[in-house]
Coordinates of C-alpha atoms in Angstrom, one line a residue:
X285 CA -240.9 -53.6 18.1
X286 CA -237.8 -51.4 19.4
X287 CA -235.8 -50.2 16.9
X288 CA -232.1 -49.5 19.0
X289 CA -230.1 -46.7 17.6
X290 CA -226.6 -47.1 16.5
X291 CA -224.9 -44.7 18.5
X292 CA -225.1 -47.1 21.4
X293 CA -222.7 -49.6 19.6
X294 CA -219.5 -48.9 20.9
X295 CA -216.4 -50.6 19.8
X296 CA -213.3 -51.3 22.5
X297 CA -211.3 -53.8 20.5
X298 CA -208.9 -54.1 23.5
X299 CA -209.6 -56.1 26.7
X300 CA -206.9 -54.5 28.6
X301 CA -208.2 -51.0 28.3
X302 CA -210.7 -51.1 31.4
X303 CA -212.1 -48.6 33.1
X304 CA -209.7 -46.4 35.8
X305 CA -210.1 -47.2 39.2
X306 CA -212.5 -44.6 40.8
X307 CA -214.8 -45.0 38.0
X308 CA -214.5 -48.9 38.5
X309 CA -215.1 -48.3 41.9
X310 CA -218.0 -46.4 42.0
X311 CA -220.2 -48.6 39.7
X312 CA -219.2 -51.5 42.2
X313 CA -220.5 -49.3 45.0
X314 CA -223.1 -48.3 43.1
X315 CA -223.9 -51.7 42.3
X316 CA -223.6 -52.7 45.3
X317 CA -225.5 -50.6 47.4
X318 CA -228.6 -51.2 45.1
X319 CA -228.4 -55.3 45.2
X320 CA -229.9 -55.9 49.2
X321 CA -233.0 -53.5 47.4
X322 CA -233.2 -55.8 44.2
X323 CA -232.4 -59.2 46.2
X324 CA -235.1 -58.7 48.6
X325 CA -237.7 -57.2 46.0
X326 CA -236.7 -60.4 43.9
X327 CA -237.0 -62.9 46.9
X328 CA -240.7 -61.3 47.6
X329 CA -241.9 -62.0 44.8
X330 CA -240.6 -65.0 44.1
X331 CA -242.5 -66.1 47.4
X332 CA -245.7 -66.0 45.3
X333 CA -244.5 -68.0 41.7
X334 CA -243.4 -71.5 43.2
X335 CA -241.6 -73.9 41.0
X336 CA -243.6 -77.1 40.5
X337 CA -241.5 -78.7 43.2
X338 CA -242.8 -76.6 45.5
X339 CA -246.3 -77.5 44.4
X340 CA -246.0 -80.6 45.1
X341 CA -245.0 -80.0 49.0
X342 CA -247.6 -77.4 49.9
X343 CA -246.8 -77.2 53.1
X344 CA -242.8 -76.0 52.6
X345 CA -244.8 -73.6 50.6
X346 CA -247.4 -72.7 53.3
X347 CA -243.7 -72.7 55.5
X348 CA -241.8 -70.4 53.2
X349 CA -244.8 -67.8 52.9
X350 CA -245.7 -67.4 56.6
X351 CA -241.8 -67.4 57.9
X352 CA -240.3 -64.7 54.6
X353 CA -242.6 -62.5 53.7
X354 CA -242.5 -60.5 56.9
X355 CA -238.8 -61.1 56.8
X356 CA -238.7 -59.6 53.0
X357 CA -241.3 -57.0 53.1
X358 CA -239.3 -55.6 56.2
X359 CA -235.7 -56.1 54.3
X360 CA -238.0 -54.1 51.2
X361 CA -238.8 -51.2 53.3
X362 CA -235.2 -51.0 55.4
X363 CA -233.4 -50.7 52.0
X364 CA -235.6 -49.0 49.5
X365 CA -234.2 -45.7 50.5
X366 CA -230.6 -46.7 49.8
X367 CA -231.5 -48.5 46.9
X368 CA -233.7 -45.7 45.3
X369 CA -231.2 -43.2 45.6
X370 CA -228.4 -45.1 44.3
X371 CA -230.4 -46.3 41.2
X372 CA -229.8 -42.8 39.0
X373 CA -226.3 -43.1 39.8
X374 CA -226.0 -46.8 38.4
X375 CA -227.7 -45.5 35.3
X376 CA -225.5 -42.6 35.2
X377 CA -222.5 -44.6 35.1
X378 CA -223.6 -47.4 33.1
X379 CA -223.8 -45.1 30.4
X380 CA -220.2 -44.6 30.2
X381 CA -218.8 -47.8 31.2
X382 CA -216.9 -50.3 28.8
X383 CA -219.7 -53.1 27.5
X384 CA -218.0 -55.9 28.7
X385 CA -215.5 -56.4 31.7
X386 CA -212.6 -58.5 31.0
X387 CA -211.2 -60.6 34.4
X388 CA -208.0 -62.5 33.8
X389 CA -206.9 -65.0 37.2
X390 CA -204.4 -67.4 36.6
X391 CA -204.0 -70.6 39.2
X392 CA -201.1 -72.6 39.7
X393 CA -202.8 -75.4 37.9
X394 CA -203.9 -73.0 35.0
X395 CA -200.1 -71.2 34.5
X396 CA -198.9 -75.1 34.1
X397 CA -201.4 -75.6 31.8
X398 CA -200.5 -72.6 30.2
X399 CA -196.9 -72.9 29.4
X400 CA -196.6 -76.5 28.9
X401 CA -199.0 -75.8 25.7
X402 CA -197.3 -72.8 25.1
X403 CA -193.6 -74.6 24.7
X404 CA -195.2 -77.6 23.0
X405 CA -196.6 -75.9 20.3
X406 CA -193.0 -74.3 19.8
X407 CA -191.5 -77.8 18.8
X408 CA -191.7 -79.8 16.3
X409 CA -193.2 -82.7 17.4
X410 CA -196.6 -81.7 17.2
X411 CA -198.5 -81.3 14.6
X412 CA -202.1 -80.5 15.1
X413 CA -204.1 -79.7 18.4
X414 CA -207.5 -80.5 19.3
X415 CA -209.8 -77.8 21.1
X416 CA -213.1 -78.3 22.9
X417 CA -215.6 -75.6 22.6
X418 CA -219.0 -75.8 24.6
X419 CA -222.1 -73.4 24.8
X420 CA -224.9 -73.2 27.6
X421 CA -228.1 -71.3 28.2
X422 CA -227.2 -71.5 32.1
X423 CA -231.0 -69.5 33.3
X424 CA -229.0 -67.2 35.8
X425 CA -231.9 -64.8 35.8
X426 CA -232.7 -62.7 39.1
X427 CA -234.9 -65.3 41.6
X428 CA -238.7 -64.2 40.5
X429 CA -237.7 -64.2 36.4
X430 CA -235.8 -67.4 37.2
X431 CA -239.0 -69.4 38.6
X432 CA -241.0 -68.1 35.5
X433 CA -238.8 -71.1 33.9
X434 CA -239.8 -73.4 36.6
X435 CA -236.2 -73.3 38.4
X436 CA -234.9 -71.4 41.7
X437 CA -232.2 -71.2 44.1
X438 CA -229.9 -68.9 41.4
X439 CA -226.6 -68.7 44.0
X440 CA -226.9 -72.4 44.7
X441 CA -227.7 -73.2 40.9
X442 CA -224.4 -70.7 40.1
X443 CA -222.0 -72.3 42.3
X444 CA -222.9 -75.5 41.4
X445 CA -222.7 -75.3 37.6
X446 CA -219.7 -74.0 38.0
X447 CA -218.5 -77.1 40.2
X448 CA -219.4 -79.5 37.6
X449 CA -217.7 -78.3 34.5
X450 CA -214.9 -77.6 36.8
X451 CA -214.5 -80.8 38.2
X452 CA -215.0 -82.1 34.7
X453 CA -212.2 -80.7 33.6
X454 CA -210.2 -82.7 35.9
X455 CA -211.5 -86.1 36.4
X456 CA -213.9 -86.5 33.6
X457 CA -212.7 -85.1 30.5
X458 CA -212.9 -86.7 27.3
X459 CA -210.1 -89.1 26.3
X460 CA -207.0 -87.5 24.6
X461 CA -204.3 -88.3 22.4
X462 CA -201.8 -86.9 24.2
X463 CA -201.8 -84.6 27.4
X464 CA -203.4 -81.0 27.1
X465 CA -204.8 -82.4 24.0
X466 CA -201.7 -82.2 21.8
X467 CA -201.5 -84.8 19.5
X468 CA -199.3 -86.1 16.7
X469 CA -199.8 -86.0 12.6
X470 CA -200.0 -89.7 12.6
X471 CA -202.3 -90.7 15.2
X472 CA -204.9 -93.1 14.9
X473 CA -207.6 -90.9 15.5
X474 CA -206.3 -88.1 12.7
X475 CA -206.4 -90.7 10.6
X476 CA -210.2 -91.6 11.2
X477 CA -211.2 -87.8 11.2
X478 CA -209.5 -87.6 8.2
X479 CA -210.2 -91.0 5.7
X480 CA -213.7 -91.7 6.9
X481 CA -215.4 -88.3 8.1
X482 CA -216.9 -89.4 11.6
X483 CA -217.1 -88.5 14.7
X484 CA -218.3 -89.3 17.7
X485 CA -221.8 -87.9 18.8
X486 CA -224.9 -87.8 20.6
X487 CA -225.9 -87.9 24.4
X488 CA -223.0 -87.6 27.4
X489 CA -223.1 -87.3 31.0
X490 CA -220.0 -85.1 31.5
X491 CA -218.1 -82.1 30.1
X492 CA -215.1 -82.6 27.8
X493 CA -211.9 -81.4 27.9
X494 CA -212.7 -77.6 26.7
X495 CA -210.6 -74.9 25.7
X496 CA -213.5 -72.3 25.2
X497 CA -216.7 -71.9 27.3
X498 CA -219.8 -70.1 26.2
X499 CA -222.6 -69.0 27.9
X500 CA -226.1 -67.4 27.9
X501 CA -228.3 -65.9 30.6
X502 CA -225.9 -64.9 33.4
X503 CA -228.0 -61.8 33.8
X504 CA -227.7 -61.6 37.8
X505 CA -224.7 -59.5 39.0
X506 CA -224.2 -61.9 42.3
X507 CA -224.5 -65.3 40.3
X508 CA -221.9 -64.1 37.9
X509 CA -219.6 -63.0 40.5
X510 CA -220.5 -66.8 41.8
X511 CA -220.3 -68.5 38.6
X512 CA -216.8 -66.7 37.7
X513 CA -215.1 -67.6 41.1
X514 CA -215.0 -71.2 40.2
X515 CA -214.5 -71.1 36.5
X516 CA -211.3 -69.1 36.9
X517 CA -209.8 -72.6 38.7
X518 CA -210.0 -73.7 35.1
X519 CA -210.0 -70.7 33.0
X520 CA -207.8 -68.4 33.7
X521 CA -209.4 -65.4 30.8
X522 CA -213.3 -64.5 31.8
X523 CA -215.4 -61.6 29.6
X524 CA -218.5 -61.0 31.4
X525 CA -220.8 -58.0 32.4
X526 CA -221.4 -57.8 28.8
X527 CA -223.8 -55.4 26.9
X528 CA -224.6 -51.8 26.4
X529 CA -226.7 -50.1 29.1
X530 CA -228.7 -47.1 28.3
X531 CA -232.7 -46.4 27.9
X532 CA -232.7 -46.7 24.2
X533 CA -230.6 -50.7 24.1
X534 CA -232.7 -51.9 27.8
X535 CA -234.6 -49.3 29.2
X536 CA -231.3 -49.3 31.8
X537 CA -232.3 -53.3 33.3
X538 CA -230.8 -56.4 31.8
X539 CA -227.1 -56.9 29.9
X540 CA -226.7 -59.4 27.3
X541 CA -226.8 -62.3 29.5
X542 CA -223.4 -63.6 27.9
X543 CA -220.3 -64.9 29.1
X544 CA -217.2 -65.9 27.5
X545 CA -214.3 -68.7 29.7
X546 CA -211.1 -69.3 27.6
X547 CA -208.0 -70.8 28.3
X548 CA -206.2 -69.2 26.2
X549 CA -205.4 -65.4 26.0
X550 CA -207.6 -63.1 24.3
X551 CA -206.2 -60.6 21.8
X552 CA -209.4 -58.7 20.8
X553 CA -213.1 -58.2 22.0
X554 CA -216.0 -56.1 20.9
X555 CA -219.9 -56.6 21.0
X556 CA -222.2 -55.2 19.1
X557 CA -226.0 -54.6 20.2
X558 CA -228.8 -56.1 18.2
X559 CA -230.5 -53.1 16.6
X560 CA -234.4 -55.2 16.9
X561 CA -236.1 -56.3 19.4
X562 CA -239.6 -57.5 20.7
X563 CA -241.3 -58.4 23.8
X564 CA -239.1 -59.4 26.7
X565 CA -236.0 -59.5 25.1
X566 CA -236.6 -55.6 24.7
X567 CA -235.5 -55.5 28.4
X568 CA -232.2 -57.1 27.6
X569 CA -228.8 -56.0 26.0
X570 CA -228.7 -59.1 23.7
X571 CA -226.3 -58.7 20.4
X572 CA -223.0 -60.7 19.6
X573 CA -219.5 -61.1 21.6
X574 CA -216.6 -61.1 19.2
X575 CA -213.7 -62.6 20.4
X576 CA -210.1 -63.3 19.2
X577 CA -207.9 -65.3 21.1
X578 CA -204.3 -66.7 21.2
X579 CA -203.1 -70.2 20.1
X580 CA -199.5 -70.6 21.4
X581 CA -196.7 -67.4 21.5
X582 CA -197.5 -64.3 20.4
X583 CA -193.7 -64.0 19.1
X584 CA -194.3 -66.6 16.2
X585 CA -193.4 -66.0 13.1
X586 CA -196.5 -66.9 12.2
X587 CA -199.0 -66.3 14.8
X588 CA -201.9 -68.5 15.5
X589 CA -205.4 -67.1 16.2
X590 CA -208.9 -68.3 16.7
X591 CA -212.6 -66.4 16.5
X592 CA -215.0 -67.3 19.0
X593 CA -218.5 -65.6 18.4
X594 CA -221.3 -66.0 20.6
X595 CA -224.8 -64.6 20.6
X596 CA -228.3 -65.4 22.2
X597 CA -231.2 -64.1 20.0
X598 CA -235.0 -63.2 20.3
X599 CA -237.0 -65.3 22.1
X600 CA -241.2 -66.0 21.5
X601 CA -240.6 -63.6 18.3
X602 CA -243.7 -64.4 17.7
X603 CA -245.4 -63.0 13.9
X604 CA -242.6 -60.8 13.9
X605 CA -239.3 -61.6 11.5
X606 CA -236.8 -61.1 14.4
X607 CA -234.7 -63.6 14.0
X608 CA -233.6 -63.0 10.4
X609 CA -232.8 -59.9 11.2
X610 CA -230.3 -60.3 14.0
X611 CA -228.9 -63.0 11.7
X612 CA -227.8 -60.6 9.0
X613 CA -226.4 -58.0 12.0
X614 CA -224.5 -61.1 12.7
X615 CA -222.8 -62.2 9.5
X616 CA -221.8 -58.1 8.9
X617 CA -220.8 -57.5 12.3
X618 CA -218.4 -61.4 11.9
X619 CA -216.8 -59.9 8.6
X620 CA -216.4 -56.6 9.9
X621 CA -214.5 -57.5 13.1
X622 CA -211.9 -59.6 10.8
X623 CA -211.3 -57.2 8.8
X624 CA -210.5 -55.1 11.6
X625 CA -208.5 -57.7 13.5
X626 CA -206.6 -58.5 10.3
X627 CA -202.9 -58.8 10.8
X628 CA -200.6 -60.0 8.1
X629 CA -198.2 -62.5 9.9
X630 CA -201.9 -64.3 11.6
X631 CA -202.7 -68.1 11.2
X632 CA -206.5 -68.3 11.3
X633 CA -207.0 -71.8 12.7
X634 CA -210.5 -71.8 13.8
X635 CA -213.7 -69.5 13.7
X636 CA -216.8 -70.6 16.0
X637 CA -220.3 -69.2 15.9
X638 CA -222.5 -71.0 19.2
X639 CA -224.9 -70.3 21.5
X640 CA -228.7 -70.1 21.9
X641 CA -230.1 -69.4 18.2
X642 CA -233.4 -69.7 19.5
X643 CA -235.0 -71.5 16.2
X644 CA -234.4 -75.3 15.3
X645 CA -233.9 -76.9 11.9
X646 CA -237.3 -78.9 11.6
X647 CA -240.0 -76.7 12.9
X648 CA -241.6 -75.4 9.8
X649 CA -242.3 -72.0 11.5
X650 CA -238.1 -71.9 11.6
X651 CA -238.0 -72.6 7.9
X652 CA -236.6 -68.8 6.8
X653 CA -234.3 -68.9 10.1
X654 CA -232.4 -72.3 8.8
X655 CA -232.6 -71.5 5.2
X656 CA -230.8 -67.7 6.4
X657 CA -227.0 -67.0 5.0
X658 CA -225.6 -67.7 8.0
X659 CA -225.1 -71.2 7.2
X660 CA -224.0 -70.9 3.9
X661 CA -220.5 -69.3 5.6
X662 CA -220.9 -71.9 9.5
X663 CA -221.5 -75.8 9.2
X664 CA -224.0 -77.1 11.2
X665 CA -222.3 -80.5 12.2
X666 CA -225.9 -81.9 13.7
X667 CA -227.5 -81.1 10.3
X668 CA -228.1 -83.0 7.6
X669 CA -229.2 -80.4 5.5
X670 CA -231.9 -77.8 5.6
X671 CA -235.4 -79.4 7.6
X672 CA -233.2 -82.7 8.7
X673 CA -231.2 -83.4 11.9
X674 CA -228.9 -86.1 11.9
X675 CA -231.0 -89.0 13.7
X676 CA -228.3 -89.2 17.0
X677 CA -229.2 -85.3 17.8
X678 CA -231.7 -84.3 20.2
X679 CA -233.7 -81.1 21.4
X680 CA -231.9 -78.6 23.8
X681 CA -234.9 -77.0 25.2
X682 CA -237.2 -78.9 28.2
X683 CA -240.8 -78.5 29.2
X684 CA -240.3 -76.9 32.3
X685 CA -243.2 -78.4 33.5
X686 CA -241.6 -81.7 34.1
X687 CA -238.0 -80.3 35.1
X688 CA -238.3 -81.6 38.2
X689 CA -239.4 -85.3 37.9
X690 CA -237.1 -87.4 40.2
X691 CA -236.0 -89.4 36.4
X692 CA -234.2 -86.1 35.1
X693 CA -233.2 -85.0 38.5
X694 CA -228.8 -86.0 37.8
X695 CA -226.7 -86.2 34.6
X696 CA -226.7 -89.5 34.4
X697 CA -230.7 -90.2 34.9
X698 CA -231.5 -87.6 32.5
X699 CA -229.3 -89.0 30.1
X700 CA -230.7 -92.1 30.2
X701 CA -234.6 -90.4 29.5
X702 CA -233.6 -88.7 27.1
X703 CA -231.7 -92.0 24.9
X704 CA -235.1 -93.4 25.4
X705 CA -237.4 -91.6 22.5
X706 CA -240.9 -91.9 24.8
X707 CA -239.3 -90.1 27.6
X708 CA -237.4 -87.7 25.3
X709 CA -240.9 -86.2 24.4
X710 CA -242.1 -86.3 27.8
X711 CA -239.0 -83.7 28.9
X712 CA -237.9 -81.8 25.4
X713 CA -239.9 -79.3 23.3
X714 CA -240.7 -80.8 20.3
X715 CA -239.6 -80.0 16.8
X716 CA -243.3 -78.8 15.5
X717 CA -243.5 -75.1 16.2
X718 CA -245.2 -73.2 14.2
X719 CA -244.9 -69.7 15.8
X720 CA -242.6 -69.1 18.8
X721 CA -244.7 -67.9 21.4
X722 CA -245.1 -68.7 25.5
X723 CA -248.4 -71.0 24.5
X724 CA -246.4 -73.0 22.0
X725 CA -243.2 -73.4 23.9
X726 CA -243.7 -73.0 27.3
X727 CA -247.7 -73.9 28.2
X728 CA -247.1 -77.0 25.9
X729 CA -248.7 -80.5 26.5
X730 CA -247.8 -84.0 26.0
X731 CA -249.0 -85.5 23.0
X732 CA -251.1 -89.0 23.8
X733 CA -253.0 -91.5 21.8
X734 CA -256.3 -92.3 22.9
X735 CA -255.1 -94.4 26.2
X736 CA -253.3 -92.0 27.5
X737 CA -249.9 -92.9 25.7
X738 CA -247.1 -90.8 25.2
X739 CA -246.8 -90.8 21.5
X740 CA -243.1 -90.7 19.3
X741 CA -243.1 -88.8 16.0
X742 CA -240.0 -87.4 14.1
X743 CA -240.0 -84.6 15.6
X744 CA -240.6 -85.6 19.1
X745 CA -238.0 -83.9 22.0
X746 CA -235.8 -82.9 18.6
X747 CA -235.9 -78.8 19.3
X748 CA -232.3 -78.0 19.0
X749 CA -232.0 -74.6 19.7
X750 CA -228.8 -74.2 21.3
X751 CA -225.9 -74.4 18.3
X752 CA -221.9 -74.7 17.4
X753 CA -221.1 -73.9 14.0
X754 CA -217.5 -73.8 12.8
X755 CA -216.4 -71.7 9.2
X756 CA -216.2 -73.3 6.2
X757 CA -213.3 -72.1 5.2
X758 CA -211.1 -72.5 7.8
X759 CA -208.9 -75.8 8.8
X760 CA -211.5 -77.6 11.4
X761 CA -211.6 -81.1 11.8
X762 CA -214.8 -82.0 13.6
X763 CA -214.0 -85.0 16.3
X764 CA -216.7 -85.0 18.5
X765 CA -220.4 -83.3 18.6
X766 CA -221.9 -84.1 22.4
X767 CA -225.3 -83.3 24.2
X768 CA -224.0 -83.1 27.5
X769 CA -226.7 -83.4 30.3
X770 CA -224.2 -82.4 33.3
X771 CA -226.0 -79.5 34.2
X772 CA -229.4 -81.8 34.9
X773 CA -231.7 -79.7 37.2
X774 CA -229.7 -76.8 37.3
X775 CA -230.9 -75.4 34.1
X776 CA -233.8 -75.5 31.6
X777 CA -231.3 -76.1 28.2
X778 CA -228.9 -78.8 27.6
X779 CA -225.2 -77.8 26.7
X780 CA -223.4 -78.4 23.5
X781 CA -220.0 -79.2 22.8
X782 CA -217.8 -79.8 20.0
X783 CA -214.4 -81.0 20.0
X784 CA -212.6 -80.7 17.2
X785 CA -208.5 -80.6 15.9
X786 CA -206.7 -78.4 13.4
X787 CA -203.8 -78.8 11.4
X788 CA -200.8 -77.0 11.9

């Protein structure tokens, strides 16, 4: 177990204070002098860990082997020397580098979007505003880590995901009250949130509307730069690059993974390095992005904010207590950036802690994880309580075994496995773990009666590690809760979202 000093938690709490432009310059070059090194080191080995797909058409394999690896061995030799020389002055810099880059490109379509919001929340006519919030696990590792989960092709998986929540946004979002989401005091469906207390949840095909965007595991420089080019058609504010890079927080390799889409301006950021770590995730800058954003004009008498929070913790902890750990880091590190983002004339409308928690709510090894603190102050909308989902939830994680089955190849066959509870054990983990390890949730196999059956339990394809959790105490209305299976071969995790509409 790495125990990461606290000197390597830096704070910037504003965005706009980036790095001058020679510095910025030279950890680009740096960057980019080193990447034709790590592609082609990445795309050799990945020659020799083939996805199950690939398995299953041995001679593309056979193909792919004879034709690249004299092509990558040679591209390995050409660039080491670049690559190798450039790699102490990567380090270098990255130890004095901000721990998140901030990239703010506004469209036509977005700057409309913008100021139409922005002079409707001025009048009087509106009274509340509903806001759509989704998290992802998106598996944008480098090539060879990638195919460890059983999936490849990261540039092509990159551009693509970010196609599909795009064009979500435009011809497939969820049904509104009123354009942008606006929507009157005395609508119909206020009045339903409000009197009976439901929502609408379970499985969808599609994206909805979303204001906020969070994801996990864009570790590869080149995907995110991928990723974020079509994102910013929608969301005009991006934080991404995050972590803190030195020997001590990840041995100078992997950044936190995390990335944070918003279309509304942020206000404050700051992340804060998990202090405990085990295994693989030892590698990585994992820890919690604090955000604060802007509801509306910043000239309001009363201005209104939002906190969007979004971590991705330990994975296979294994007998360690990991977990709990990073929990409390979290709750102190939540009150602590409040407190320091205070300001007397703020409305707090909303405050949203999501992403990939890494421990589910019926496994009985996860019993100390869902029983932690954190959800004494965050509501759990797919919980009953402790030990009990609600029955319309399902798991988030797949066997990555069966990934590639032609039934769970698009968004909408998968969603149709997965509403069926046989199949949804075939292609989820299970809720049954009993220590997180890669034997227990990644070398897993189907559970069958004595013909060969696929059996259905309680806990079958119900591993739902992938959360949004919303304060108690602040003025959320929870509309919507939605497993969204638009991202079907493209990643190992279903998205979350959770629409939801506060009161002005």
């Amino acid at each position: 177990m790495i125990q990461r000093s606290k000197k390597t938690m830096t704070t910037f709490t504003q965005p706009f204070d980036c790095l001058s432009w020679p510095f910025n310059w030279l950890m680009v070059m740096a960057t980019t002098l080193v990447w034709p090194l790590q592609s082609a080191f990445s795309g050799l080995i990945s020659l020799f860990l083939p996805t199950t797909y690939e398995l299953n058409k041995p001679h593309i394999l056979l193909f792919r082997r004879l034709i690249l690896l004299p092509v990558y061995l040679a591209l390995v030799v050409i660039f080491a020397p670049l690559g190798l020389s450039c790699i102490p002055l990567r380090c270098l810099l990255s130890l004095l580098r901000h721990p998140f880059q901030y990239s703010v490109i506004k469209t036509a379509y977005t700057s409309a979007w913008e100021s139409h919001v922005l002079s409707s929340l001025e009048g009087s006519q509106y009274k509340s505003y509903q806001f759509g919030v989704a998290t992802a696990n998106v598996c944008l590792l480098p090539e060879f880590l990638a195919r460890i989960n059983n999936i490849s092709h990261g540039s092509t998986r990159a551009r693509t995901t970010g196609e599909r929540i795009v064009v979500d946004q435009f011809f497939y979002a969820a049904e509104q009250n009123a354009v942008f989401g606006l929507s009157g005091l005395n609508d119909d469906h206020s009045k339903k949130v409000q009197v009976h207390n439901t929502f609408a949840a379970g499985l969808d095909a599609h994206f909805p509307q979303l204001d906020f965007l969070c994801l996990q595991e864009v570790f590869d420089w080149n995907y995110n730069k991928i990723l974020r080019k079509e994102l910013h058609k929608v969301f005009p504010y991006i934080i991404h690059d995050v972590g803190i890079t030195s020997m001590k927080s990840n041995y100078f390799l992997f950044n936190s993974g995390l990335l944070f889409a918003s279309r509304h301006p942020v206000l404050k950021v700051d992340f804060k390095c998990f202090s405990t770590s085990v295994a693989q995730c030892r590698f990585t800058s994992k820890g919690l992005l604090m955000v604060k954003v802007l509801i509306g004009s910043e000239l309001a008498a009363k201005r209104k904010v939002g906190y969007i929070f979004t971590t991705h913790l330990q994975a296979y902890q294994g007998p360690h207590s990991v977990l709990c750990q990073q929990l409390d880091e979290i709750l102190k590190w939540i009150e602590e950036f409040r407190q320091e983002t205070k300001d007397a004339k703020d409305k707090v409308l909303f405050d949203i802690l999501c992403g990939d928690l890494n421990f589910d709510n019926i496994s009985p090894g996860d019993k100390e994880n869902r029983e932690h603190a954190v959800f004494d102050v965050y509501t759990d909308p797919c919980r009953m309580f402790p030990g009990k989902d609600h029955d319309w939830t399902v798991g988030t994680e797949f066997k990555q075994i069966f990934m590639h089955d032609p039934s769970v190849k698009s968004p909408e066959s998968l969603k149709s496995s997965l509403n069926d509870p046989v199949l949804r054990h075939r292609y989820l983990l299970d809720a049954d773990i009993n220590e997180q390890s890669m034997d227990t949730l990644v070398k897993v196999r189907l559970k069958t009666d004595a013909m060969g059956n696929l059996l259905t339990f309680p806990s079958a394809g119900k591993r739902r590690i992938d959360y949004v959790l919303y304060r108690r105490d602040t003025p959320v209305d929870v509309s919507g809760v939605k497993f969204i299976t638009r991202l079907a071969s493209l990643t190992d995790h279903l998205p979350v979202s959770m629409t939801f509409s506060v009161k002005f």
